[in-house]
Coordinates of C-alpha atoms in Angstrom, one line a residue:
M1475 CA -29.2 6.4 19.5
T1476 CA -31.4 8.3 23.0
T1477 CA -30.5 11.5 22.8
D1478 CA -30.8 11.3 26.9
P1479 CA -27.6 12.2 29.0
A1480 CA -27.3 9.4 31.1
T1481 CA -28.3 7.1 28.3
Y1482 CA -27.0 8.0 25.7
S1483 CA -23.4 7.7 28.5
E1484 CA -24.4 4.6 30.6
F1485 CA -24.4 3.1 26.5
W1486 CA -20.1 4.6 26.1
L1487 CA -19.8 3.5 29.6
F1488 CA -20.7 -0.1 28.6
Y1489 CA -19.1 -0.4 24.8
L1490 CA -15.4 1.1 26.3
R1491 CA -15.7 -1.6 29.0
Q1492 CA -17.5 -4.0 27.2
H1493 CA -19.5 -5.3 30.5
S1494 CA -23.0 -4.9 30.7
R1495 CA -23.4 -3.2 33.6
A1496 CA -22.9 0.0 33.0
P1497 CA -24.9 2.7 35.1
T1498 CA -23.1 5.7 36.1
R1499 CA -23.2 7.8 39.7
A1500 CA -21.8 9.7 41.6
W1501 CA -19.3 7.0 43.2
H1502 CA -16.9 9.6 44.8
Y1503 CA -15.2 9.0 48.0
L1504 CA -18.8 9.0 49.5
G1505 CA -19.3 5.9 46.8
T1506 CA -15.8 4.2 47.9
T1507 CA -17.0 4.5 51.9
T1508 CA -20.5 3.6 51.9
A1509 CA -19.4 0.4 49.4
L1510 CA -17.2 -0.9 51.9
L1511 CA -20.5 0.9 54.6
A1512 CA -22.8 -1.9 52.9
L1513 CA -20.4 -5.1 52.2
V1514 CA -19.1 -5.4 55.9
K1515 CA -20.3 -5.4 59.7
A1516 CA -19.0 -5.9 63.4
G1517 CA -16.9 -9.4 62.9
D1518 CA -15.6 -8.8 59.1
H1519 CA -12.0 -8.6 58.6
V1520 CA -11.0 -6.1 55.4
V1521 CA -7.6 -6.9 53.6
L1522 CA -6.1 -3.7 52.0
F1523 CA -3.2 -3.2 50.1
N1524 CA -1.6 -0.7 52.8
D1525 CA -0.5 1.7 48.5
C1526 CA -3.4 3.0 48.2
Y1527 CA -6.5 5.8 48.3
R1528 CA -5.2 7.1 52.5
R1529 CA -8.9 8.3 52.9
T1530 CA -9.4 5.0 52.2
R1531 CA -7.0 3.5 54.7
Q1532 CA -7.7 5.6 57.4
F1533 CA -11.2 4.7 57.2
V1534 CA -10.7 0.9 57.0
V1535 CA -7.7 1.0 59.6
H1536 CA -9.8 3.5 62.2
T1537 CA -13.9 3.8 61.3
L1538 CA -14.2 0.0 60.4
A1539 CA -12.1 -0.4 63.1
R1540 CA -14.5 1.3 65.6
F1541 CA -17.8 -0.6 64.5
G1542 CA -15.5 -3.8 64.5
V1543 CA -13.8 -4.5 62.2
E1544 CA -10.4 -5.7 61.3
H1545 CA -8.1 -5.5 59.1
T1546 CA -4.9 -6.9 57.4
L1547 CA -2.7 -3.4 55.5
I1548 CA -0.9 -5.8 52.4
E1549 CA 2.2 -4.7 49.8
A1550 CA 0.7 -3.1 46.6
G1551 CA 0.9 -6.2 44.9
D1552 CA 1.6 -8.7 47.4
T1553 CA -0.2 -12.1 46.2
S1554 CA 1.9 -14.5 48.3
A1555 CA 1.5 -11.9 51.7
L1556 CA -2.6 -11.8 50.2
D1557 CA -3.2 -15.4 50.8
G1558 CA -0.8 -15.5 53.7
A1559 CA -3.3 -12.0 54.6
I1560 CA -7.5 -13.9 54.3
R1561 CA -8.6 -15.5 56.9
P1562 CA -12.2 -17.3 57.4
E1563 CA -13.9 -13.8 58.5
T1564 CA -12.4 -12.5 55.5
K1565 CA -15.0 -11.1 53.2
L1566 CA -13.7 -7.8 51.8
V1567 CA -9.9 -7.1 49.5
V1568 CA -9.1 -3.7 48.5
S1569 CA -7.5 -3.0 46.3
E1570 CA -6.2 0.1 43.6
S1571 CA -4.6 -0.1 40.2
P1572 CA -1.9 1.5 39.3
T1573 CA -2.1 2.5 43.1
N1574 CA -2.3 6.2 44.7
P1575 CA 0.3 7.6 45.0
Y1576 CA 3.2 4.4 43.1
L1577 CA 0.8 4.2 40.5
Y1578 CA 2.0 0.3 41.1
C1579 CA 0.0 -2.2 39.4
V1580 CA -1.9 -4.9 40.4
D1581 CA -2.2 -8.3 38.9
L1582 CA -5.0 -8.8 39.0
E1583 CA -6.0 -11.9 36.4
K1584 CA -3.3 -13.7 39.9
M1585 CA -4.9 -11.8 43.0
M1586 CA -8.3 -13.1 41.3
S1587 CA -7.2 -16.7 40.8
L1588 CA -6.3 -16.5 44.7
I1589 CA -9.0 -14.6 45.5
R1590 CA -12.0 -17.4 43.9
A1591 CA -9.7 -20.3 45.4
R1592 CA -10.1 -19.5 48.6
G1593 CA -13.4 -18.5 47.3
W1594 CA -17.1 -16.9 47.2
R1595 CA -17.6 -15.3 50.0
I1596 CA -14.8 -13.0 49.6
R1597 CA -15.9 -9.3 47.5
V1598 CA -13.0 -7.4 46.3
V1599 CA -13.8 -3.3 45.4
V1600 CA -11.2 -2.3 42.9
D1601 CA -10.5 1.8 42.7
S1602 CA -9.3 3.1 39.4
T1603 CA -9.1 6.1 39.0
F1604 CA -6.0 6.2 37.9
A1605 CA -7.1 4.3 34.7
T1606 CA -9.5 4.0 32.2
P1607 CA -12.1 1.2 30.2
V1608 CA -9.7 1.7 27.3
N1609 CA -6.6 1.0 29.2
S1610 CA -8.5 -1.1 33.0
R1611 CA -10.8 -3.6 32.6
P1612 CA -11.0 -5.5 36.7
L1613 CA -14.7 -6.4 35.4
A1614 CA -13.4 -8.7 33.0
Y1615 CA -11.4 -10.6 35.8
G1616 CA -14.1 -11.1 38.7
V1617 CA -13.9 -8.0 40.2
D1618 CA -17.1 -6.9 42.4
L1619 CA -17.0 -3.1 42.2
V1620 CA -14.6 -1.4 40.5
R1621 CA -14.1 2.7 41.2
R1622 CA -13.3 5.2 39.0
P1623 CA -13.1 8.6 37.1
D1624 CA -15.9 8.9 34.8
E1625 CA -18.5 7.6 37.1
E1626 CA -18.0 10.7 38.5
L1627 CA -18.8 12.8 35.4
A1628 CA -20.8 11.1 33.9

């Protein structure tokens, strides 16, 4: 075992998440917006659950729209609406689980099954701020990127 704080925290994050991808990084809102900017470009489409962190929703709806990125807002966890919202130009689905502020728990397994049935080209970002790796492991369902508070503390 090492005494280096970053390596030590990465070890415990790996242990808690039960997943090999456990590098520590400062996410916060800056990390979320940077990830969204990196994953979409003009002409792309984003599907976003309407019950999510307000600043993330505003970033997708207002800022990304200025750069030519279209979006569709759907009810949190509504898989039939998600299926209907996915278009050929959809490149990203943004979710939270549990959601903020109403704490709706999205069925990530069902959501990922539906998305992967439509093709691997769609990336999925899940904000898991209100959950911990002890009770929520979105990466286990195939989610591409996860934002959670343990990365802010590491």
